[in-house]
Tab-separated table of C-alpha atoms in Angstrom:
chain	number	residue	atom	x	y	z
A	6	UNK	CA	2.564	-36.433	40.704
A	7	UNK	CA	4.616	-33.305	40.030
A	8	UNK	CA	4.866	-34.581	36.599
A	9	UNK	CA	1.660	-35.081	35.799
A	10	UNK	CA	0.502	-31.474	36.992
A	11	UNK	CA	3.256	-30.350	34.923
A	12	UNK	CA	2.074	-32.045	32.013
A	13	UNK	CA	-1.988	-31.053	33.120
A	14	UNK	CA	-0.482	-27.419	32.918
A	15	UNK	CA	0.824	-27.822	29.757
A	16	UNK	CA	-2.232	-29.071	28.408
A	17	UNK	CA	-4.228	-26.524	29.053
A	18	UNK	CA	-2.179	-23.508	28.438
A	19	UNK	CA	-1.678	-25.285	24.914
A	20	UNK	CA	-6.292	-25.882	24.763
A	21	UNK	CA	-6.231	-22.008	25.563
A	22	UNK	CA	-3.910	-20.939	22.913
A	23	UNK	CA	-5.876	-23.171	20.322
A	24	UNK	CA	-9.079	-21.786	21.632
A	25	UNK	CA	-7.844	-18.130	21.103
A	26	UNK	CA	-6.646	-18.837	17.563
A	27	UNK	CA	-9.767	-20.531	17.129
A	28	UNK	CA	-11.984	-17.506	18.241
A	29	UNK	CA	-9.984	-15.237	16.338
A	30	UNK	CA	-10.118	-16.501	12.867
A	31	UNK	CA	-13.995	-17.262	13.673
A	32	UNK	CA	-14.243	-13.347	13.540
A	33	UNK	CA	-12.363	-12.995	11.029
A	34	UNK	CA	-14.194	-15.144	8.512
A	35	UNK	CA	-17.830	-14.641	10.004
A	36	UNK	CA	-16.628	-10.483	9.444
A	37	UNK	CA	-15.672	-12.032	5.425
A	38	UNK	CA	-19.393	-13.226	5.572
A	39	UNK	CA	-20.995	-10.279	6.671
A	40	UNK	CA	-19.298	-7.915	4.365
A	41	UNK	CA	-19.973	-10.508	1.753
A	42	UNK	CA	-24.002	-10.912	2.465
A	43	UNK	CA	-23.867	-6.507	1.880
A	44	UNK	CA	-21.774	-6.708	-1.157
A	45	UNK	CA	-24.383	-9.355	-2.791
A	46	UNK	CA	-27.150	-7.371	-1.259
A	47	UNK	CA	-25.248	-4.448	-3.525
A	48	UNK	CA	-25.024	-6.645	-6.455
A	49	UNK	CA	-28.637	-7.389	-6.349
A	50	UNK	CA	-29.769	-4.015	-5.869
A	51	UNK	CA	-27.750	-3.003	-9.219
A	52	UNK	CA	-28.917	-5.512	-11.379
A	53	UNK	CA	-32.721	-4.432	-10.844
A	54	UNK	CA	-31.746	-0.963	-11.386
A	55	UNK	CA	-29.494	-1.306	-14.193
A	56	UNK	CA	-29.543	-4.643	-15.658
A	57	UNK	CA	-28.122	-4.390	-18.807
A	58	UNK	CA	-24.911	-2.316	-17.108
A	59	UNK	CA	-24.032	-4.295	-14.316
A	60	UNK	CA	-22.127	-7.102	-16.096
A	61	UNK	CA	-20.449	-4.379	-18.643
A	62	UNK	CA	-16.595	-4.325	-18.136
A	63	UNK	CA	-13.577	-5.104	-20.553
A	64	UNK	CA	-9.919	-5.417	-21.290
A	65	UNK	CA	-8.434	-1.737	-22.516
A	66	UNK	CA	-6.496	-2.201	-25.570
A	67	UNK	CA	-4.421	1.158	-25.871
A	68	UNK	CA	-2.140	2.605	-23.147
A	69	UNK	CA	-3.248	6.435	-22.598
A	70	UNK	CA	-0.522	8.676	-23.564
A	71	UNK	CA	0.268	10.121	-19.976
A	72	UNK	CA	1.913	6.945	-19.198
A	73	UNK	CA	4.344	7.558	-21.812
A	74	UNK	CA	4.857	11.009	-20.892
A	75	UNK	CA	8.715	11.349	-21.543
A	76	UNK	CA	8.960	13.903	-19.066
A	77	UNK	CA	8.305	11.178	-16.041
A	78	UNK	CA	11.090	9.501	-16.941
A	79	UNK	CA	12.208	6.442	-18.918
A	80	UNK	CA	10.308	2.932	-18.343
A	81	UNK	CA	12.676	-0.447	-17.175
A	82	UNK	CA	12.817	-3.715	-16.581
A	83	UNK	CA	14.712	-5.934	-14.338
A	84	UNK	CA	14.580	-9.505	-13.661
A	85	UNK	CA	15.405	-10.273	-10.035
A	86	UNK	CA	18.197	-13.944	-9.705
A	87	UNK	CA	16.172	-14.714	-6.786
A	88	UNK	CA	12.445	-14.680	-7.514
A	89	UNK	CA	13.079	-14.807	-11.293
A	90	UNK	CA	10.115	-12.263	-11.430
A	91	UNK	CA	10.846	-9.324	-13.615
A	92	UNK	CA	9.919	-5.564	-12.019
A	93	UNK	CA	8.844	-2.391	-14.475
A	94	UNK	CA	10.103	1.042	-13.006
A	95	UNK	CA	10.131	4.286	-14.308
A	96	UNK	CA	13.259	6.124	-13.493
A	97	UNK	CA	14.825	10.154	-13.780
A	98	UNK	CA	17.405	11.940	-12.607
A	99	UNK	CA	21.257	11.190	-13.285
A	100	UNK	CA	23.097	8.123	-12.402
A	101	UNK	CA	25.193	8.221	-9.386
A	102	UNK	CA	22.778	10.777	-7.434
A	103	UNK	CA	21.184	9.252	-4.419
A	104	UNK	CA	18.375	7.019	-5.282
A	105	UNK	CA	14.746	7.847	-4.033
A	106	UNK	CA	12.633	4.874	-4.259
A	107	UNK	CA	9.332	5.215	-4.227
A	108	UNK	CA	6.491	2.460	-3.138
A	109	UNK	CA	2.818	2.666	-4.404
A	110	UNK	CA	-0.080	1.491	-2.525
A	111	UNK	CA	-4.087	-0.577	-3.573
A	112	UNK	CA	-5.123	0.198	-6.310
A	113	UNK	CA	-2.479	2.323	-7.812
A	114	UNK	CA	0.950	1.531	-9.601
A	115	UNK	CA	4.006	3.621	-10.746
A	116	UNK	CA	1.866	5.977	-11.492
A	117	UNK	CA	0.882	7.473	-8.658
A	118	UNK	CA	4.389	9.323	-8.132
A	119	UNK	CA	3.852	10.915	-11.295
A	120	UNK	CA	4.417	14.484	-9.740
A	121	UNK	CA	7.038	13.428	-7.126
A	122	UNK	CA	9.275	11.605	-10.170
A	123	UNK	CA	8.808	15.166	-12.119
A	124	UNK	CA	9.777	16.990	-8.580
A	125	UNK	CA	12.655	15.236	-7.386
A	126	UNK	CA	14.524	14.139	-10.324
A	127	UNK	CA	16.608	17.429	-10.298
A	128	UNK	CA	18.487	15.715	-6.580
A	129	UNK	CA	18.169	12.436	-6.808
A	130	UNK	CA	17.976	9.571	-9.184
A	131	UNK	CA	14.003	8.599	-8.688
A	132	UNK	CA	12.764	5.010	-9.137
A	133	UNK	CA	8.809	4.232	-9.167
A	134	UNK	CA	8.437	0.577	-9.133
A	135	UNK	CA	5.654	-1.488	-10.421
A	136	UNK	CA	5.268	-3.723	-7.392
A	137	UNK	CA	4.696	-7.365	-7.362
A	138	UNK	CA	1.662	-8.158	-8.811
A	139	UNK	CA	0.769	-4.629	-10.212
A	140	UNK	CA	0.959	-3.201	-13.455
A	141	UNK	CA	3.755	-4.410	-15.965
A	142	UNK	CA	5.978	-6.257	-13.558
A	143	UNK	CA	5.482	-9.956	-13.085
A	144	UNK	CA	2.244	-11.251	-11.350
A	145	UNK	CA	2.300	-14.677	-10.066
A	146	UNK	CA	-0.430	-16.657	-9.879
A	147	UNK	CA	-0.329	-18.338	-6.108
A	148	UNK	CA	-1.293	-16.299	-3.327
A	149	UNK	CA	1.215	-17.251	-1.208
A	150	UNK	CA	3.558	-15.639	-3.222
A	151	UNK	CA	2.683	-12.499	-2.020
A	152	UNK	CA	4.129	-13.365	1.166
A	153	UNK	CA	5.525	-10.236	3.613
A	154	UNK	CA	8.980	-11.873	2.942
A	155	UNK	CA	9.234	-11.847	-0.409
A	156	UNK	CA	8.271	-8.489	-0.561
A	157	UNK	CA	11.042	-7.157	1.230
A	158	UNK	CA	13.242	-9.062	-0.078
A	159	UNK	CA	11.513	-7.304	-3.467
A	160	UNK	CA	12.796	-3.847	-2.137
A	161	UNK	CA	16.274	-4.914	-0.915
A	162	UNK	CA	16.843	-6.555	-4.545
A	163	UNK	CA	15.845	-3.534	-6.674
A	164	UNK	CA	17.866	-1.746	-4.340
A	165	UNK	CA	21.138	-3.488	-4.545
A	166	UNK	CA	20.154	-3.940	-8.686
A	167	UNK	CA	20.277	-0.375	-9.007
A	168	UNK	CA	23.974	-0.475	-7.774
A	169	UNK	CA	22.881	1.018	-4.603
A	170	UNK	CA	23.401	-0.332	-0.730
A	171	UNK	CA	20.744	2.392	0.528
A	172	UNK	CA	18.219	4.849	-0.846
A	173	UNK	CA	15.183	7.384	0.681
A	174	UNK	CA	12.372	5.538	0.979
A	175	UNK	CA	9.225	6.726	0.415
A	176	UNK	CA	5.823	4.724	0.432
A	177	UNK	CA	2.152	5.437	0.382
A	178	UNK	CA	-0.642	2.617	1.657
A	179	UNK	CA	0.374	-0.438	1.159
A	180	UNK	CA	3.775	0.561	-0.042
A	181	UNK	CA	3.932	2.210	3.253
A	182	UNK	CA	3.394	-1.033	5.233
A	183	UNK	CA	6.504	-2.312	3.038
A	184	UNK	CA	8.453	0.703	3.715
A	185	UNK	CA	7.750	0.931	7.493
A	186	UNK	CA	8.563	-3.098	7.393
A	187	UNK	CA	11.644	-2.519	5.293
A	188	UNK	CA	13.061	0.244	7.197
A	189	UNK	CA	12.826	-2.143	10.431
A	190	UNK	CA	14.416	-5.041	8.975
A	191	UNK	CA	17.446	-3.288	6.939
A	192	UNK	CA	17.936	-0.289	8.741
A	193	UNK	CA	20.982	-0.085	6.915
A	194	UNK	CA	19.448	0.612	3.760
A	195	UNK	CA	17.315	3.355	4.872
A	196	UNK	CA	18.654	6.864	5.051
A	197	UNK	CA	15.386	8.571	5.743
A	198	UNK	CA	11.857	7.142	5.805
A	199	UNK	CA	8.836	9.219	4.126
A	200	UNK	CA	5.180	7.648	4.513
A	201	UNK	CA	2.044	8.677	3.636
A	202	UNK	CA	-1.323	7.544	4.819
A	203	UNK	CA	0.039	4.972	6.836
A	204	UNK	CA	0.399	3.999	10.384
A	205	UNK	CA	3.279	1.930	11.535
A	206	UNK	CA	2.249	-1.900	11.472
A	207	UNK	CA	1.749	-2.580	15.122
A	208	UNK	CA	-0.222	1.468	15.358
A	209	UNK	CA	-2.635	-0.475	12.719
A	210	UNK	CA	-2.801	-3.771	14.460
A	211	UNK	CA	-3.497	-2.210	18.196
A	212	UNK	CA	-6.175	0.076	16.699
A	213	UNK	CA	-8.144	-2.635	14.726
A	214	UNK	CA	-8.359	-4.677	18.105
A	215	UNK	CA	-9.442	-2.238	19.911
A	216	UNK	CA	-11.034	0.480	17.853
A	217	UNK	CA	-14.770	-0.246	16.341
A	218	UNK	CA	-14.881	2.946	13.817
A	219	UNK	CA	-11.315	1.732	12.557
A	220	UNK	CA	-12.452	-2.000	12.364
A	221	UNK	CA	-15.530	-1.099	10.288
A	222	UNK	CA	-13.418	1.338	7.973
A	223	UNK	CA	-10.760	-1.765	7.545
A	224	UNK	CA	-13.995	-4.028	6.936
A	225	UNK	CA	-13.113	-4.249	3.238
A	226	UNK	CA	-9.715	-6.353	4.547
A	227	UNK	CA	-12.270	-9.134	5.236
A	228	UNK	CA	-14.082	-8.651	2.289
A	229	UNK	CA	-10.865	-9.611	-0.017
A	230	UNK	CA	-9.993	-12.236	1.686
A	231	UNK	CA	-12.562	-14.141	-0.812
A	232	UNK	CA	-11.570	-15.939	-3.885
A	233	UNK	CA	-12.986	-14.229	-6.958
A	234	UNK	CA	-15.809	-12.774	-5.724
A	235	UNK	CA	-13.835	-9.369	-4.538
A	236	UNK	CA	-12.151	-9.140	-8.742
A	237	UNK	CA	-15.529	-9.719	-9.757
A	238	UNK	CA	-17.266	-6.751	-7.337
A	239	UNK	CA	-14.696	-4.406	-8.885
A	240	UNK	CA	-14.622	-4.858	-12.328
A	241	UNK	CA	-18.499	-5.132	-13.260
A	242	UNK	CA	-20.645	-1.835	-14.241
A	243	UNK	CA	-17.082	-0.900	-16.199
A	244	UNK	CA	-14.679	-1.015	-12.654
A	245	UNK	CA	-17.700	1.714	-11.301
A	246	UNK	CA	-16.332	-0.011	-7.853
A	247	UNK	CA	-12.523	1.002	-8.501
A	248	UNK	CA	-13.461	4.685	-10.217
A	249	UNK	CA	-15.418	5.188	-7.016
A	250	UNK	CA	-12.083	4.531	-4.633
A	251	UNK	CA	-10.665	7.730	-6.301
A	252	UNK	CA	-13.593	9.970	-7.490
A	253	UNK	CA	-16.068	9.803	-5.023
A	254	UNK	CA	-16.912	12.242	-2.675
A	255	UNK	CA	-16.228	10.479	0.255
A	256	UNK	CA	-13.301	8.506	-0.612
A	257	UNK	CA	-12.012	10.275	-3.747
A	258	UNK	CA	-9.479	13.056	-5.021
A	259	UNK	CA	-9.668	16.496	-5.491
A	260	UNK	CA	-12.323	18.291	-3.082
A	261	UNK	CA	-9.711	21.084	-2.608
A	262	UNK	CA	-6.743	19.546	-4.303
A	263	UNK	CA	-5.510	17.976	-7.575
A	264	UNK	CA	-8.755	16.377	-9.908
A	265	UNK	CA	-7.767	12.850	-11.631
A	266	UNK	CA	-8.660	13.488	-15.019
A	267	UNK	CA	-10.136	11.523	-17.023
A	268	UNK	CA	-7.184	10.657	-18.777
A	269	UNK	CA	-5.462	9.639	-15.517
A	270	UNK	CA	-8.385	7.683	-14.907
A	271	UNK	CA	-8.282	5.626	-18.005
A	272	UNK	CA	-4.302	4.667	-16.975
A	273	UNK	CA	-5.690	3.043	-13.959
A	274	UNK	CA	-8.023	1.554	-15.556
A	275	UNK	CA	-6.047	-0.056	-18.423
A	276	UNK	CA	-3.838	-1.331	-16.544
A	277	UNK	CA	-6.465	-3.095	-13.663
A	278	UNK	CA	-8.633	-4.652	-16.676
A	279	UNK	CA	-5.459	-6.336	-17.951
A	280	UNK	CA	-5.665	-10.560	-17.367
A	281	UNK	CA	-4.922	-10.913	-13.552
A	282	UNK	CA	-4.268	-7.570	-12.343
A	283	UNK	CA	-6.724	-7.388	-9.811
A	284	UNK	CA	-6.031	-10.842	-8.517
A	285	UNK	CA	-2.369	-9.948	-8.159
A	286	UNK	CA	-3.163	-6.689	-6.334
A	287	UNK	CA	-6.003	-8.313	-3.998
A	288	UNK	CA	-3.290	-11.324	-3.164
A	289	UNK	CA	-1.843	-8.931	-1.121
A	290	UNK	CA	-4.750	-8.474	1.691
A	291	UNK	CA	-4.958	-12.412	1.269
A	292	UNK	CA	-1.834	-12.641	2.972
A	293	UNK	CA	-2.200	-9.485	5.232
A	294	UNK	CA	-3.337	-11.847	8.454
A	295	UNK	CA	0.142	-13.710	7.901
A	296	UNK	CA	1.841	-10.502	8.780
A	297	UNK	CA	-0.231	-9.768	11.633
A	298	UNK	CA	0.148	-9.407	14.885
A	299	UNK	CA	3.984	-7.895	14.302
A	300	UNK	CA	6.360	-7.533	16.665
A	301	UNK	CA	6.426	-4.125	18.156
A	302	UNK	CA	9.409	-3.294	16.528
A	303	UNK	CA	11.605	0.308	16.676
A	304	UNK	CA	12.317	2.288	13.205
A	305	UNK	CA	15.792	3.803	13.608
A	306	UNK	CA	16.102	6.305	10.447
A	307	UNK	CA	14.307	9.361	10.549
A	308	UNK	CA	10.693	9.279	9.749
A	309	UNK	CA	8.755	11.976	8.108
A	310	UNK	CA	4.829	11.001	8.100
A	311	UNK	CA	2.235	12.726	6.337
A	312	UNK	CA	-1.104	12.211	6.671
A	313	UNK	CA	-4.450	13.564	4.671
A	314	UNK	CA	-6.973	15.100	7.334
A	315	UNK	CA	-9.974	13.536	5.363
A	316	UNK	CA	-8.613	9.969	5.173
A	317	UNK	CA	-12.068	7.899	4.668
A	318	UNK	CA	-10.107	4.543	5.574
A	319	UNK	CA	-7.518	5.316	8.378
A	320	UNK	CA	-8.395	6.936	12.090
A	321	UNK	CA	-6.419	10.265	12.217
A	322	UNK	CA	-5.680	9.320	16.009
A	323	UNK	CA	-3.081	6.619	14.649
A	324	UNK	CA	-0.761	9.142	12.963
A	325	UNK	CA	0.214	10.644	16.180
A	326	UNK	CA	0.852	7.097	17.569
A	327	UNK	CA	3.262	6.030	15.613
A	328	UNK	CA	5.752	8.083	17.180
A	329	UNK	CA	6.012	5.715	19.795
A	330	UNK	CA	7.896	3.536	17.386
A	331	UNK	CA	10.340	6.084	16.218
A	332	UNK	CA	13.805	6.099	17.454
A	333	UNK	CA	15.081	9.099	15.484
A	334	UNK	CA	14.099	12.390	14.345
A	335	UNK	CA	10.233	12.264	13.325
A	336	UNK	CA	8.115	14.772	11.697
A	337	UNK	CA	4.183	14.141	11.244
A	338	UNK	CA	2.287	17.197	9.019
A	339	UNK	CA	-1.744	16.320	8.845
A	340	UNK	CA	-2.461	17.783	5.875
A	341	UNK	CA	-6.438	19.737	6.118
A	342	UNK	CA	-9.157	19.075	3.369
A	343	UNK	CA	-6.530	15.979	1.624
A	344	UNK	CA	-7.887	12.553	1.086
A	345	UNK	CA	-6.056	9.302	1.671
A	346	UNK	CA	-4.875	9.940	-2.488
A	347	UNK	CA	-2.420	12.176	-0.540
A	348	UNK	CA	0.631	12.757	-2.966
A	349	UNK	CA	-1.888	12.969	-6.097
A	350	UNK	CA	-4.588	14.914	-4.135
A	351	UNK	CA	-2.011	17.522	-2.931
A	352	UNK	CA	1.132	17.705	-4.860
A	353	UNK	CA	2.538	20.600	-3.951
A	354	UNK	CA	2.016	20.549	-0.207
A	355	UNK	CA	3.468	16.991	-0.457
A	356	UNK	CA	6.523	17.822	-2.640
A	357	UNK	CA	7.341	20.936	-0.489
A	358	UNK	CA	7.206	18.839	2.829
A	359	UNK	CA	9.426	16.334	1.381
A	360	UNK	CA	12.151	18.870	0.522
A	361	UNK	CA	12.146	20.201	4.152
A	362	UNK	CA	12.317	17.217	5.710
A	363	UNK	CA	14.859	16.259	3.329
A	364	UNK	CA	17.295	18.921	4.516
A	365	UNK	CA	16.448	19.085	7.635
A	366	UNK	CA	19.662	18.549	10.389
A	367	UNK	CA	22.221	16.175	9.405
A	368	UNK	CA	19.963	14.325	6.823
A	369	UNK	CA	20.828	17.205	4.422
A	370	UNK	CA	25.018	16.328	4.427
A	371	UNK	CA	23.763	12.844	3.718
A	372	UNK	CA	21.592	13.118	0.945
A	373	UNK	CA	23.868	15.193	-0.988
A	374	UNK	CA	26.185	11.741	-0.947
């Protein structure tokens, strides 16, 4: 008898926890079909206004010249043993100085550290990395290569390639997720951590579950978890969809910072019209409900954590949050009037932070090492 209540116990814990998963990926998907129902509904509306427009995009044939500015650095190539995928960087500074390594976010590449790689090349040797799937390093084809895994074990390759066993870390959006993830999982490599624009992992994951503004502002998530249909949304009218992300006013650069010019503008958009580039870059949401829920894991190097005030896609309220998951020194600086575009939006105040926080305490003997 005892058995058989044991093994009625068992059975229904095990119905529950089906029933939950159940429930939960039922929101998650009829959340994809909502947000896909507006974006047709958006579609439609834009081919009865502009017809002859809407289905007008292209493959860019010339590179602008700012991304071979000499004065960023010189462009690279390695191809990691374990992957076999080959990574583009752009690197500065002398050999032998401590490395800063620097991880973009969606939809940027190397690029984005354009001003930090002119700033900090003086004190460091500075690395911007094409990430998996983005720009000129490898993109592979199956989504599940964009596993969480692989991607630190991306980091901790380019790292060791380098000829260095740690570095500075510093990570915007998506390559903030990777740093934050990175700096949990090789806390050895990490001297100090520098984010921007985004919350620790489990902040995120809390505030989506129980936060309705921050669930509709993340409803774009469910949107790419679509085959096709998301690459297709950004690229027609000429990629109006992707100039929007960083010109608009609500979303977009420069309201009392740094303008993208239209020259900066055209890099992005050579390199997302290339053959694949927005299906390697969108792979990575596709795998983005793999990662989550995380473990509430502790970061033990120090953490500096900026944050743009007018953020259209984050809650402000998680940047203060995340210090719960700090176990060193942390500094957070909200920056006023800055969009989520932080370190292109507002360069200097960026650059300047970075520098204090850099020789701040003890972190100062170390990065002269």
């Amino acid at each position: 008898m005892a058995r058989l209540l044991h093994n009625l116990l068992l059975f229904t814990v095990r119905l529950a926890l089906k029933i939950r998963v159940f429930g939960y990926w039922s929101l998650i998907y009829s959340y994809c079909a909502l947000c896909t129902c507006i974006a047709l509904l958006k579609l439609w509306w834009n081919i009865i206004l502009r017809p002859s427009k809407t289905f007008q995009w292209g493959i860019r044939e010339t590179p602008p010249a700012c991304l071979n500015d000499t004065s960023l650095g010189t462009h690279c190539y390695v191809r990691i043993k374990e992957s076999g995928l080959r990574f583009h960087y752009v690197a500065a500074g002398e050999r032998g100085k401590p490395l800063m390594l620097f991880l973009h976010g969606f939809p940027e590449f190397w690029f984005s550290w354009r001003h930090q790689l002119r700033e900090f090349k003086s004190e460091f040797r500075v690395v911007a990395v094409d990430m998996r799937g983005y720009g000129e390093s490898d993109v592979p084809a199956s989504a599940d290569s964009y596993r969480l895994d692989y991607l630190l074990t991306d980091v901790k390759d380019i790292v060791e390639y380098l000829g260095y066993n740690r570095c500075f870390l510093v990570g915007h959006d998506w390559g903030g997720i990777i740093s934050w993830l990175f700096a949990i999982h090789y806390p050895e490599m990490v001297t100090k951590l520098i984010v921007l624009n985004c919350p620790h992992p489990s902040v995120f994951t809390e505030y989506c579950l129980r936060s309705p503004s921050q669930l509709l502002k993340s409803s774009y998530i469910f949107f790419f978890q679509l085959p096709r249909f998301p690459e297709f949304m950004l690229s027609i009218n000429d990629f109006k969809a992707l100039k929007c992300l960083f010109t608009s006013r609500s979303t977009g650069i420069g309201r009392k910072g740094c303008w993208l010019t239209s020259e900066d503008m055209e890099a992005y958009l050579y390199v997302f019209s290339q053959p694949g580039a927005l299906t390697g870059a969108l792979n990575y949401y596709r795998n983005i409900f793999s990662f989550l829920p995380l473990t509430q894991q502790d970061v033990k190097s120090p953490v500096l954590l900026l944050w743009g005030e007018r953020d259209a896609f984050l809650e402000l309220d998680m940047a203060e949050t995340c210090r719960l998951y700090i176990k060193n020194h942390f500094r957070l600086n909200i920056i006023s009037g800055a969009s989520h575009w932080l370190q292109q939006d507002q360069p200097d105040i960026v650059n300047t932070l970075i520098w204090t926080f850099l020789k701040e305490g003890e972190g100062r003997k170390t990065y002269r090492n």
